[in-house]
RNA sequence: GGGGCUGUAGCUCAGUUGGUCAGAGCUGGGAACUCAUAAUUCCUAGGUCGCGGGUUCAAGUCCUGCCAGCCCUACCA
């Protein structure tokens, strides 16, 4: 009896590229979906980009473009990355879609009708410069408890937790401005009214792993459920709440509804009814998510679904995080590898298999050890599975497959019988177990070829029938493995289908051997993974991280620069390189700086050109720089400027600076590593 | 501080309801073979199953105390 399944993976946020950590989930889900489809069930893999919220708004602003442009580009890059790893969605939507807006409205109305929405005034820090309210993570300041500076908005490294309003000297990370307290009206969902329902659902629906059910029971359900703040005041990139002008749905309100909206898009394209997928007892709904977003999917979301009359999740599959070499992924270590970067160096099939070999149904972090990755993929996939086909491929191309399946000592039959256990493991998301079972079969297959010695048969024309039989067995055992591995390795399945002119489309193909037909020319199916390539990948990631840091560390970069400076001071007449070379610019270190009492604008600087060479320079930067702060700095000076006698003494050069003057003066700096005395070319 | 999980051969892990359960793969060592991507096959690896108690005729397998690691969460179960 074919089942109907609607499967989702969490919606990736449109604020960054996909990395190998994300891929754990999308691959886990893709494998499950491919498995279900292979088993003959109707199954949809639904996903979308999560596009709303302050972070997107801010980023778009910084990059000087519209949110739509940003999320459009992100969606494209996400989908390209997913496709690169063989992740096949039935529909990939966006939370910023008409469908989503409409269904959000429907959910909202349902919440209103059930009297679950209440309004309250909230005091929140507001950035007067960026003109936006600040979530905790956009505020930093001094810890009120221990006095450490530059601490996060909600907690300090000393362990103390607080509200961002408690911070001493709070600063907005968006603009550097000092936030002010401002009131606004927020809308809340009174989740407590659904407490009874949630208690029951968590305990009895069977939708949650027991560890998760216990966690919820102990953490949230034990107390009164707090109201859930689902609105954000303008400006906010999202959907405005129809009955509350100036307020927008919080990104976590519309994100999960995006699952439904994306399904709606699929239905519209395929002439199906949404209700058959989301409001039918005949359809299972499975969510795959990471442990970090557990409560959104196990409390708020079921509450919303229940209220709006949609199906509750049949199962919420929660996975842990990815570590690399036993440690948290980090940009600095180059272990937070972007999907795109990975693809430049490594076959994605290798990652699919490795993750599969590590995943279980439990909420456990998994570790990607680079050496283990190489060993496992190479010995299991290349050494055992692919090798099975590779070693008889050439012969089989000439002999074809025997008319009847030969005696193989019960290997095929035994492996066929193992199919149920393997399928069960897939179904339970126990992929590691499935892979282990499959590799046991592969371990049994190679000795058959070894003992049959087909290479000897090849030399004897009279033994062609025997040779054909050996090839028939080896290729059928290989095909059986390929079928079992199809959810994990669609590329291998495709290669197998091509070799035998019989595409793998059904799990049942593992139960019957293929006989009495030709075999195509063998083509290499997979390359071994080289540790060097992984190392290159890590190095490249490090370099990317370093490049990113250069760009993002500078506060609030804006690229929509004004054209005023150029208008104020148009470009000078063209000169030749020789003209330029007449100006001798040198790197110099400020070794002394002091005020000149009688001067309004001047500082007296002593510049060192290295060694004993110093120059005394009067610079008109008094309004912009404190003398003490200049000492030690490297600057650029015009070193061959004719000395000029000033009222306060000789000035033996000029410090290069830009700006109209007054406080608006900016001394040219030099990157670290420059030496005083070096000429600027 | 609380809660959860884990602790089995160098590494990654299997070990159902307690009784050939002390295992597999990889690595290492030895040998064979050459069809295959220096792939494969055969032999070999002597780990007090974290430590101490307890229940039982019998315990990696149940109970308990301790130790270690990981995850979650923090004045709250």
XYZ file of C-alpha atoms (C1' of nucleotides) in Angstrom:
758
model
C 0.000 0.000 0.000
C 1.763 3.152 -1.174
C 1.988 5.830 1.426
C 1.750 9.525 0.836
C 4.482 11.551 2.462
C 5.236 15.213 2.665
C 8.791 15.822 3.755
C 10.488 19.076 4.616
C 13.960 20.176 5.543
C 14.401 23.408 7.470
C 14.415 26.520 5.347
C 17.942 27.873 4.947
C 18.274 31.527 5.827
C 18.946 33.826 2.922
C 21.773 35.502 4.748
C 24.627 33.225 3.825
C 25.823 30.406 1.660
C 25.220 26.710 2.276
C 28.059 24.984 4.096
C 28.815 21.377 4.950
C 27.008 21.737 8.261
C 23.746 22.572 6.504
C 24.294 19.653 4.190
C 23.920 17.119 6.977
C 20.259 17.946 7.081
C 19.523 18.338 3.397
C 21.348 15.107 2.649
C 19.725 13.241 5.494
C 16.381 14.354 4.154
C 17.240 13.759 0.521
C 18.276 10.205 1.338
C 15.045 9.579 3.150
C 12.952 10.997 0.328
C 14.830 9.083 -2.338
C 14.371 5.955 -0.270
C 10.631 6.469 -0.013
C 10.312 7.143 -3.709
C 12.381 4.077 -4.521
C 9.984 2.065 -2.408
C 7.149 3.248 -4.553
C 5.593 5.757 -2.213
C 4.309 9.165 -3.192
C 6.684 11.549 -1.546
C 7.362 15.264 -1.873
C 10.551 16.961 -0.761
C 9.588 20.522 0.033
C 11.901 23.358 0.919
C 12.319 27.103 0.447
C 14.534 29.989 1.358
C 13.792 31.732 4.629
C 14.009 35.334 3.600
C 12.581 37.650 6.227
C 13.885 39.436 9.279
C 16.166 42.167 10.466
C 19.357 40.448 9.405
C 18.299 40.398 5.761
C 17.148 43.981 5.933
C 20.414 45.126 7.436
C 22.513 43.179 5.029
C 20.668 44.499 2.020
C 21.099 47.999 3.376
C 24.818 47.503 3.857
C 25.214 46.161 0.376
C 23.253 49.073 -0.989
C 20.591 47.048 -2.725
C 17.071 45.850 -2.238
C 16.103 42.876 -0.122
C 14.514 41.331 -3.174
C 17.750 41.432 -5.065
C 19.621 39.933 -2.128
C 17.221 37.082 -1.513
C 16.916 36.397 -5.209
C 20.638 35.950 -5.507
C 20.799 33.852 -2.338
C 18.042 31.555 -3.461
C 19.841 30.959 -6.698
C 23.102 30.178 -4.959
C 21.424 27.894 -2.444
C 19.698 25.933 -5.158
C 22.880 25.666 -7.165
C 24.701 24.290 -4.122
C 21.974 21.789 -3.336
C 21.861 20.593 -6.920
C 25.616 20.131 -6.814
C 25.167 17.603 -4.047
C 22.360 15.765 -5.780
C 19.733 17.124 -3.435
C 16.502 17.082 -5.385
C 13.544 19.092 -4.159
C 10.101 18.686 -5.593
C 9.598 22.345 -4.922
C 11.966 25.024 -3.710
C 10.095 28.157 -2.798
C 10.604 31.284 -0.779
C 8.939 32.629 2.316
C 8.647 35.891 0.410
C 5.957 34.626 -1.922
C 2.333 35.456 -2.544
C 1.377 31.960 -1.497
C 3.087 32.416 1.840
C 1.549 35.796 2.481
C -1.874 34.365 1.845
C -1.438 31.311 4.059
C 0.137 33.392 6.824
C -3.021 35.466 6.745
C -5.073 32.330 7.044
C -3.097 31.125 10.069
C -3.309 34.551 11.596
C -7.053 34.715 11.199
C -7.356 31.296 12.817
C -5.318 32.469 15.795
C -7.500 35.560 16.066
C -10.652 33.504 15.844
C -9.478 31.274 18.651
C -8.676 34.359 20.679
C -5.043 33.417 20.986
C -3.612 36.816 20.093
C -2.987 39.531 22.613
C -1.311 42.908 22.396
C 1.249 44.358 24.769
C 3.678 47.201 24.871
C 7.307 46.197 24.751
C 10.286 48.329 25.635
C 13.191 47.604 23.391
C 16.473 49.170 22.429
C 16.217 51.198 19.273
C 19.012 52.305 17.013
C 18.280 55.940 16.171
C 20.764 55.980 13.334
C 19.765 52.745 11.608
C 16.194 53.489 12.637
C 15.433 49.985 13.712
C 14.746 48.028 16.854
C 17.629 45.894 17.939
C 17.479 42.204 18.689
C 19.807 41.119 21.498
C 22.498 40.043 19.121
C 22.754 43.492 17.580
C 23.710 45.108 20.865
C 27.041 44.963 22.650
C 28.258 46.714 25.716
C 29.827 46.495 29.130
C 28.673 43.735 31.444
C 26.812 45.228 34.420
C 28.114 42.456 36.651
C 31.834 42.168 35.979
C 32.579 45.224 33.879
C 33.981 43.400 30.881
C 33.598 45.534 27.792
C 32.247 44.550 24.397
C 29.960 41.782 25.597
C 26.966 40.263 23.825
C 23.488 41.644 24.326
C 22.180 38.822 26.462
C 25.132 37.385 28.327
C 28.720 37.981 29.263
C 31.726 35.704 29.056
C 31.728 35.880 32.861
C 28.596 33.754 32.732
C 26.212 36.431 33.820
C 23.008 36.831 31.873
C 21.007 40.009 31.534
C 18.810 42.018 29.229
C 20.416 44.247 26.640
C 18.826 47.160 28.478
C 21.029 46.341 31.484
C 24.241 46.853 29.549
C 26.476 49.756 30.470
C 27.405 51.821 27.417
C 25.373 49.787 24.968
C 26.339 50.125 21.347
C 24.454 49.084 18.250
C 26.524 46.754 16.133
C 24.668 48.015 13.115
C 25.670 51.638 13.218
C 27.833 52.108 16.275
C 25.200 54.446 17.648
C 24.027 54.413 21.231
C 20.641 52.717 21.334
C 17.754 54.319 23.108
C 14.854 52.689 24.873
C 11.676 52.905 22.892
C 8.234 51.460 23.311
C 6.226 49.671 20.687
C 3.162 47.492 20.577
C 3.767 43.811 19.978
C 1.360 41.010 19.265
C 1.660 37.780 21.178
C 0.312 34.297 20.768
C -0.924 32.991 24.081
C 0.606 29.578 23.845
C -0.443 28.702 27.357
C -3.970 28.265 26.085
C -2.673 25.338 24.050
C -0.727 23.829 26.931
C -3.039 20.880 27.367
C -2.945 20.045 23.712
C 0.839 20.306 23.583
C 1.285 18.126 26.636
C -0.697 15.442 24.973
C 0.872 15.827 21.557
C 4.410 15.717 22.902
C 3.749 12.735 25.097
C 1.489 10.675 22.923
C 1.711 11.472 19.231
C 4.935 9.535 18.771
C 6.172 12.370 16.608
C 9.220 13.035 18.728
C 12.291 11.106 19.668
C 11.947 10.223 23.331
C 14.913 12.391 24.271
C 13.177 15.383 22.727
C 9.849 14.629 24.363
C 11.557 14.428 27.747
C 13.427 17.621 27.118
C 10.268 19.530 26.303
C 8.444 18.042 29.210
C 11.163 19.127 31.604
C 12.023 22.499 30.089
C 8.949 24.150 28.745
C 5.863 22.158 29.445
C 6.606 21.930 33.149
C 5.779 25.603 33.555
C 3.291 27.996 32.195
C 4.095 28.615 28.555
C 5.135 32.149 27.887
C 3.407 34.250 25.292
C 5.137 34.170 21.980
C 6.027 37.520 20.476
C 5.118 37.186 16.810
C 5.214 40.767 15.588
C 7.944 43.247 14.855
C 7.454 46.961 14.317
C 8.538 48.613 11.103
C 11.027 48.793 9.592
C 11.159 45.075 9.089
C 11.577 43.005 5.982
C 8.598 40.679 5.946
C 4.842 40.702 5.642
C 2.832 43.430 7.240
C 0.120 42.087 9.508
C -3.183 42.825 7.796
C -5.072 43.878 10.895
C -2.154 45.624 12.547
C -0.640 48.225 10.220
C 2.995 49.033 10.915
C 3.615 45.628 12.395
C 5.141 42.670 10.636
C 5.063 38.987 11.320
C 8.206 37.839 13.010
C 10.336 35.725 10.697
C 9.713 32.627 12.794
C 6.005 33.030 12.298
C 6.097 32.932 8.529
C 9.044 30.581 8.077
C 7.362 27.263 8.902
C 4.255 28.367 7.059
C 6.657 28.514 4.147
C 6.566 24.717 4.118
C 2.911 24.904 3.238
C 3.305 27.774 0.812
C 6.012 25.901 -1.042
C 3.744 22.860 -1.195
C 1.030 25.117 -2.559
C 3.319 26.133 -5.393
C 3.990 22.504 -6.201
C 0.276 21.727 -6.146
C -0.464 24.587 -8.506
C 2.151 23.332 -10.932
C 0.901 19.777 -10.815
C -2.828 20.245 -10.564
C -3.048 18.815 -7.082
C -4.963 19.911 -4.029
C -3.132 21.286 -1.045
C -5.590 19.698 1.325
C -4.600 16.241 0.114
C -1.125 16.919 1.495
C -1.724 19.102 4.488
C -5.180 18.316 5.722
C -5.478 14.621 5.065
C -5.107 11.667 7.379
C -3.821 9.781 4.365
C -0.718 11.923 4.228
C 2.220 11.820 6.605
C 4.087 15.041 7.316
C 7.747 14.694 8.211
C 9.984 17.557 9.260
C 13.742 17.232 9.347
C 15.413 19.887 11.468
C 18.511 20.596 13.520
C 18.428 20.523 17.288
C 18.818 24.306 17.475
C 15.302 24.943 16.229
C 13.583 22.222 18.193
C 11.108 24.313 20.069
C 9.879 26.259 17.090
C 8.886 22.976 15.509
C 7.638 21.149 18.552
C 5.689 23.822 20.407
C 4.812 26.867 18.314
C 4.417 25.026 15.076
C 2.109 22.233 16.227
C 0.128 24.860 18.082
C -0.279 26.886 14.909
C -1.114 23.859 12.787
C -3.666 22.661 15.266
C -5.290 26.070 15.433
C -5.408 26.521 11.673
C -6.700 23.022 11.079
C -3.687 21.588 9.290
C -2.146 18.165 9.816
C 0.205 17.809 12.722
C 3.653 16.459 11.973
C 3.760 12.690 11.860
C 7.357 12.972 12.887
C 9.877 15.675 13.635
C 13.288 14.188 12.918
C 15.925 16.101 14.828
C 19.608 15.806 14.132
C 22.696 17.166 15.851
C 25.440 19.442 14.614
C 28.459 18.710 12.517
C 31.938 18.833 13.957
C 35.087 18.635 11.889
C 38.053 16.746 13.257
C 36.332 16.608 16.623
C 35.920 20.361 16.910
C 33.269 22.914 16.155
C 33.498 24.149 12.622
C 35.319 27.424 12.454
C 36.011 29.882 9.712
C 39.447 30.529 11.051
C 40.409 26.862 10.901
C 38.910 26.565 7.463
C 36.578 23.819 8.629
C 33.403 25.742 7.960
C 33.551 24.679 4.345
C 31.097 26.142 1.909
C 29.239 23.708 -0.290
C 30.634 25.472 -3.292
C 34.188 25.140 -2.055
C 33.712 21.471 -1.265
C 32.521 20.771 -4.787
C 35.672 22.237 -6.264
C 37.780 19.576 -4.587
C 35.742 16.507 -3.663
C 33.116 14.278 -5.249
C 29.827 15.048 -3.495
C 28.984 11.325 -3.532
C 31.771 10.850 -1.010
C 30.119 13.232 1.425
C 26.723 11.675 0.894
C 28.115 8.287 1.776
C 30.146 9.517 4.711
C 27.215 11.309 6.304
C 25.027 8.274 5.717
C 27.579 6.081 7.423
C 27.456 8.371 10.453
C 23.787 9.226 10.811
C 21.385 7.635 13.223
C 17.910 8.548 14.409
C 19.261 10.182 17.505
C 19.947 13.793 18.307
C 23.701 13.396 18.240
C 26.420 15.580 16.836
C 28.449 13.878 14.179
C 32.099 14.199 13.448
C 33.729 14.582 10.081
C 37.266 13.410 10.624
C 39.159 14.045 7.437
C 41.281 10.922 7.651
C 38.292 8.804 8.527
C 36.442 10.335 5.619
C 39.158 9.308 3.205
C 39.569 5.823 4.657
C 35.881 5.044 4.799
C 34.935 6.305 1.375
C 37.899 4.712 -0.330
C 37.762 1.318 1.275
C 33.995 0.923 1.357
C 32.855 2.566 -1.812
C 35.804 2.274 -4.146
C 37.567 -0.773 -2.748
C 34.524 -2.896 -2.155
C 31.476 -1.738 -4.073
C 32.743 -0.108 -7.231
C 35.596 -2.561 -7.458
C 33.130 -5.381 -7.796
C 31.889 -3.973 -11.086
C 35.242 -2.665 -12.140
C 37.010 -6.013 -11.924
C 34.646 -7.867 -14.240
C 33.487 -4.919 -16.293
C 35.821 -5.448 -19.192
C 35.042 -9.165 -19.463
C 31.333 -8.629 -19.106
C 31.291 -6.194 -21.994
C 32.278 -9.139 -24.227
C 30.331 -11.961 -22.640
C 27.118 -10.235 -21.603
C 24.946 -11.820 -18.933
C 24.021 -15.508 -18.794
C 20.537 -16.636 -19.769
C 19.818 -17.987 -16.304
C 21.270 -16.845 -13.046
C 24.138 -19.176 -12.098
C 24.867 -20.799 -8.769
C 26.528 -18.220 -6.575
C 26.493 -20.142 -3.328
C 23.381 -18.305 -2.193
C 24.946 -14.854 -2.222
C 22.261 -13.093 -4.214
C 19.461 -14.739 -2.328
C 20.993 -13.854 0.998
C 21.525 -10.262 -0.008
C 17.965 -10.074 -1.322
C 16.751 -11.314 2.024
C 18.729 -8.590 3.765
C 16.691 -6.005 1.874
C 13.975 -5.774 4.484
C 16.385 -5.072 7.303
C 18.157 -2.449 5.212
C 14.889 -0.828 4.250
C 13.828 -0.805 7.843
C 17.028 0.955 8.830
C 16.466 3.611 6.159
C 12.881 4.046 7.264
C 13.988 4.602 10.861
C 16.687 7.035 9.728
C 19.292 4.596 10.975
C 21.483 5.173 7.976
C 24.656 4.114 9.722
C 23.083 0.750 10.317
C 21.882 0.522 6.739
C 25.368 1.261 5.449
C 26.831 -1.360 7.754
C 24.405 -3.968 6.506
C 25.136 -3.107 2.904
C 28.884 -3.255 3.428
C 28.524 -6.677 4.964
C 27.066 -7.782 1.660
C 29.882 -6.142 -0.247
C 32.389 -7.910 1.972
C 30.874 -11.220 0.992
C 30.772 -10.471 -2.723
C 34.404 -9.853 -3.576
C 35.703 -13.263 -2.423
C 33.337 -14.883 -4.899
C 35.152 -13.268 -7.799
C 38.491 -13.968 -6.216
C 37.844 -17.659 -5.860
C 36.254 -18.023 -9.285
C 39.389 -16.628 -10.954
C 37.771 -15.149 -14.045
C 41.127 -13.947 -15.359
C 42.098 -17.582 -15.921
C 38.877 -18.303 -17.732
C 39.566 -15.371 -19.996
C 42.640 -17.101 -21.347
C 40.728 -20.222 -22.308
C 38.220 -19.812 -25.154
C 36.378 -22.932 -24.039
C 35.571 -21.424 -20.676
C 33.630 -18.458 -22.008
C 30.404 -19.760 -20.488
C 32.032 -19.989 -17.080
C 33.418 -16.515 -17.461
C 29.993 -15.214 -18.401
C 28.554 -16.819 -15.281
C 31.123 -15.181 -13.044
C 30.440 -11.806 -14.623
C 26.710 -12.377 -14.233
C 27.084 -13.045 -10.542
C 29.500 -10.211 -9.856
C 27.476 -7.633 -11.733
C 24.226 -8.736 -10.178
C 25.694 -8.560 -6.717
C 27.015 -5.140 -7.604
C 23.645 -4.070 -8.927
C 22.007 -5.253 -5.750
C 24.357 -3.049 -3.743
C 23.706 -0.168 -6.106
C 19.965 -0.500 -5.555
C 20.391 -0.514 -1.802
C 22.693 2.481 -2.047
C 20.502 4.410 -4.479
C 19.062 6.778 -1.865
C 22.592 7.671 -0.805
C 24.384 7.443 -4.122
C 22.090 8.313 -6.987
C 25.113 8.874 -9.186
C 26.308 5.328 -8.636
C 22.834 4.002 -9.308
C 22.775 5.915 -12.564
C 26.150 4.504 -13.566
C 24.927 1.013 -12.793
C 21.759 1.566 -14.781
C 23.816 2.715 -17.716
C 26.193 -0.208 -17.568
C 23.377 -2.722 -17.635
C 20.928 -0.709 -19.714
C 18.421 -0.981 -16.925
C 17.841 2.152 -14.903
C 17.362 1.663 -11.175
C 13.920 2.921 -10.334
C 12.649 0.544 -7.698
C 13.833 -1.121 -4.526
C 12.369 -4.378 -5.836
C 15.073 -4.558 -8.456
C 17.285 -5.823 -5.663
C 15.214 -8.981 -5.433
C 15.563 -10.328 -8.963
C 18.783 -10.841 -10.878
C 19.216 -9.467 -14.353
C 19.981 -12.123 -16.992
C 20.166 -12.774 -20.702
C 21.311 -9.402 -21.950
C 24.349 -7.493 -22.998
C 26.562 -5.280 -20.890
C 27.712 -1.851 -21.990
C 31.290 -0.714 -22.062
C 32.482 -0.238 -18.535
C 33.168 3.299 -17.417
C 34.920 4.314 -14.226
C 32.276 5.031 -11.649
C 34.033 6.830 -8.843
C 37.480 8.140 -8.005
C 39.282 7.665 -4.762
C 39.275 10.639 -2.429
C 42.713 12.153 -1.951
C 43.590 13.559 1.446
C 45.559 16.295 -0.326
C 42.367 17.524 -1.938
C 40.693 17.763 1.424
C 43.632 19.728 2.699
C 43.456 22.047 -0.270
C 39.776 22.506 0.444
C 40.526 23.486 4.041
C 43.201 25.891 2.904
C 40.859 27.507 0.446
C 38.223 27.880 3.130
C 40.748 29.570 5.359
C 41.625 31.986 2.616
C 37.956 32.750 1.975
C 37.404 33.391 5.665
C 40.333 35.769 5.770
C 39.029 37.630 2.743
C 35.555 37.824 4.269
C 36.942 39.171 7.505
C 38.637 42.023 5.688
C 35.337 43.097 4.282
C 32.998 42.509 7.189
C 35.145 43.722 10.052
C 35.024 47.300 8.941
C 31.938 48.763 10.590
C 28.867 49.126 8.462
C 30.477 49.458 5.067
C 28.403 51.433 2.673
C 29.194 51.509 -0.961
C 26.739 54.119 -2.033
C 29.374 56.827 -1.612
C 28.518 60.407 -2.338
C 29.837 62.177 -5.434
C 30.282 65.418 -3.490
C 34.021 65.170 -2.772
C 34.804 64.867 -6.442
C 32.542 67.817 -7.237
C 34.215 69.890 -4.569
C 37.627 69.184 -5.941
C 37.651 68.008 -9.548
C 40.454 65.849 -10.886
C 43.661 67.704 -11.685
C 45.276 67.868 -15.111
C 46.907 64.752 -16.400
C 50.568 64.206 -15.539
C 53.193 61.751 -16.676
C 54.844 59.122 -14.564
C 57.923 61.342 -14.545
C 55.917 64.165 -13.088
C 54.706 61.830 -10.400
C 58.191 60.576 -9.660
C 59.256 64.092 -8.806
C 57.188 63.760 -5.685
C 59.091 61.664 -3.184
C 56.556 60.096 -0.871
C 58.015 58.269 2.099
C 56.722 56.162 4.925
C 57.517 57.897 8.208
C 56.897 57.193 11.844
C 55.527 59.842 14.122
C 58.041 59.854 16.975
C 56.839 63.034 18.609
C 53.744 65.184 18.364
C 52.801 68.249 20.288
C 50.464 71.175 20.302
C 51.740 74.509 19.127
C 50.279 76.956 21.647
C 50.027 79.888 19.310
C 48.640 77.944 16.347
C 44.965 77.399 15.687
C 45.217 74.428 13.404
C 48.739 73.079 13.593
C 50.420 70.211 15.334
C 54.181 69.979 15.411
C 55.294 66.498 14.407
C 58.654 64.870 14.427
C 58.783 62.222 11.738
C 61.381 59.503 11.562
C 62.546 58.109 8.231
C 64.433 55.367 9.998
C 67.825 55.492 11.641
C 68.699 59.008 12.712
C 66.856 60.728 9.878
C 64.064 62.864 11.253
C 62.024 65.726 9.887
C 60.068 68.375 11.640
C 56.704 68.953 10.052
C 53.851 71.256 10.920
C 50.545 69.642 10.005
C 47.113 71.233 9.988
C 45.384 68.419 11.788
C 44.954 69.800 15.254
C 41.170 69.633 15.168
C 41.147 66.017 14.066
C 43.900 64.301 16.020
C 45.144 64.157 19.575
C 48.938 64.372 19.532
C 49.318 61.402 21.901
C 47.338 59.164 19.584
C 49.582 59.932 16.655
C 52.794 58.919 18.329
C 54.033 55.640 16.960
C 51.849 55.720 13.874
C 53.140 55.275 10.396
C 52.141 58.019 8.011
C 52.970 59.050 4.473
C 54.952 62.259 4.006
C 56.085 64.293 1.059
C 59.760 64.099 1.861
C 61.318 66.277 -0.848
C 59.075 69.259 -0.394
C 61.099 72.391 -0.166
C 61.354 73.300 3.528
C 59.366 76.301 4.438
C 59.897 78.683 7.217
C 56.762 79.173 9.239
C 56.007 81.422 12.107
C 56.644 78.586 14.527
C 59.730 77.131 12.876
C 60.833 75.225 9.778
C 58.481 72.701 8.247
C 60.476 70.076 6.402
C 57.749 68.258 4.540
C 54.099 67.489 4.507
C 51.941 64.737 5.909
C 49.581 63.260 3.333
C 45.939 63.485 4.322
C 42.524 63.791 2.736
C 39.416 65.717 3.666
C 38.183 69.283 3.405
C 39.930 70.372 6.582
C 39.015 71.229 10.124
C 37.957 68.108 11.994
C 37.439 66.389 8.663
C 41.002 65.395 8.060
C 42.186 61.872 7.508
C 45.836 61.047 7.672
C 46.957 58.325 5.293
C 47.912 55.146 7.066
C 50.132 52.345 5.852
C 49.479 48.644 6.216
C 51.391 46.690 8.794
C 54.863 45.695 7.660
C 55.897 48.952 6.018
C 59.194 50.438 7.156
C 59.913 54.116 7.811
C 61.995 55.482 4.983
C 60.435 53.332 2.262
C 59.382 55.220 -0.802
C 55.764 55.132 -1.898
C 55.513 54.279 -5.579
C 24.265 23.655 39.562
C 20.433 20.592 37.014
C 18.922 17.178 32.916
C 20.264 13.783 28.929
C 23.641 10.719 26.284
C 28.098 8.008 25.852
C 32.407 5.158 27.710
C 33.583 -2.545 24.117
C 40.522 -4.296 20.324
C 45.240 1.580 17.800
C 40.701 4.000 14.975
C 35.118 3.907 13.711
C 31.629 1.156 15.769
C 27.961 -3.964 16.206
C 26.404 -6.439 20.330
C 18.005 -7.962 20.201
C 13.963 -9.303 25.636
C 20.786 -11.322 30.653
C 23.126 -17.607 29.255
C 29.159 -19.863 22.696
C 28.685 -12.183 22.818
C 33.769 -11.007 23.526
C 32.549 -9.302 17.424
C 32.882 -6.414 12.296
C 35.311 -2.946 9.217
C 39.698 0.040 8.882
C 44.815 0.285 10.352
C 49.215 -2.940 11.627
C 51.935 -7.773 10.630
C 52.506 -12.276 7.302
C 51.208 -14.665 2.624
C 48.757 -15.196 -2.247
C 46.936 -13.351 -6.745
C 46.881 -9.902 -10.893
C 40.587 -9.249 -13.446
C 40.309 -4.368 -10.900
C 41.184 2.771 -9.173
C 49.045 0.041 -5.414
C 42.410 -2.276 -5.797
C 41.388 -7.878 -4.082
C 41.780 -12.589 -1.364
C 43.688 -15.642 2.765
C 45.898 -15.846 7.758
C 46.853 -12.836 12.010
C 45.478 -8.678 15.872
C 45.177 -11.786 22.554
C 40.575 -5.732 24.383
C 39.970 -7.203 32.930
C 33.668 -4.868 27.434
C 35.509 3.109 32.073
C 36.090 1.790 37.728
C 33.795 -0.345 42.434
C 29.731 -2.747 44.522
C 24.896 -5.506 44.036
C 20.810 -8.850 41.893
C 21.108 -13.857 39.481
C 22.636 -20.589 38.622
C 24.439 -16.953 34.753
C 25.819 -9.723 33.164
C 29.067 -5.428 28.082
C 23.646 -6.964 28.517
C 19.665 -5.379 34.873
C 20.348 -2.085 39.767
C 23.591 1.239 42.409
C 27.927 4.459 43.571
C 32.088 6.727 41.388
C 35.195 8.605 37.263
C 35.696 10.617 32.255
C 33.830 12.803 27.698
C 29.932 15.081 24.909
C 25.196 17.589 24.388
C 21.268 20.536 26.463
C 19.976 24.119 30.141
C 21.193 27.408 33.425
C 19.045 29.758 40.071
C 14.516 26.280 36.864
C 12.233 21.194 36.240
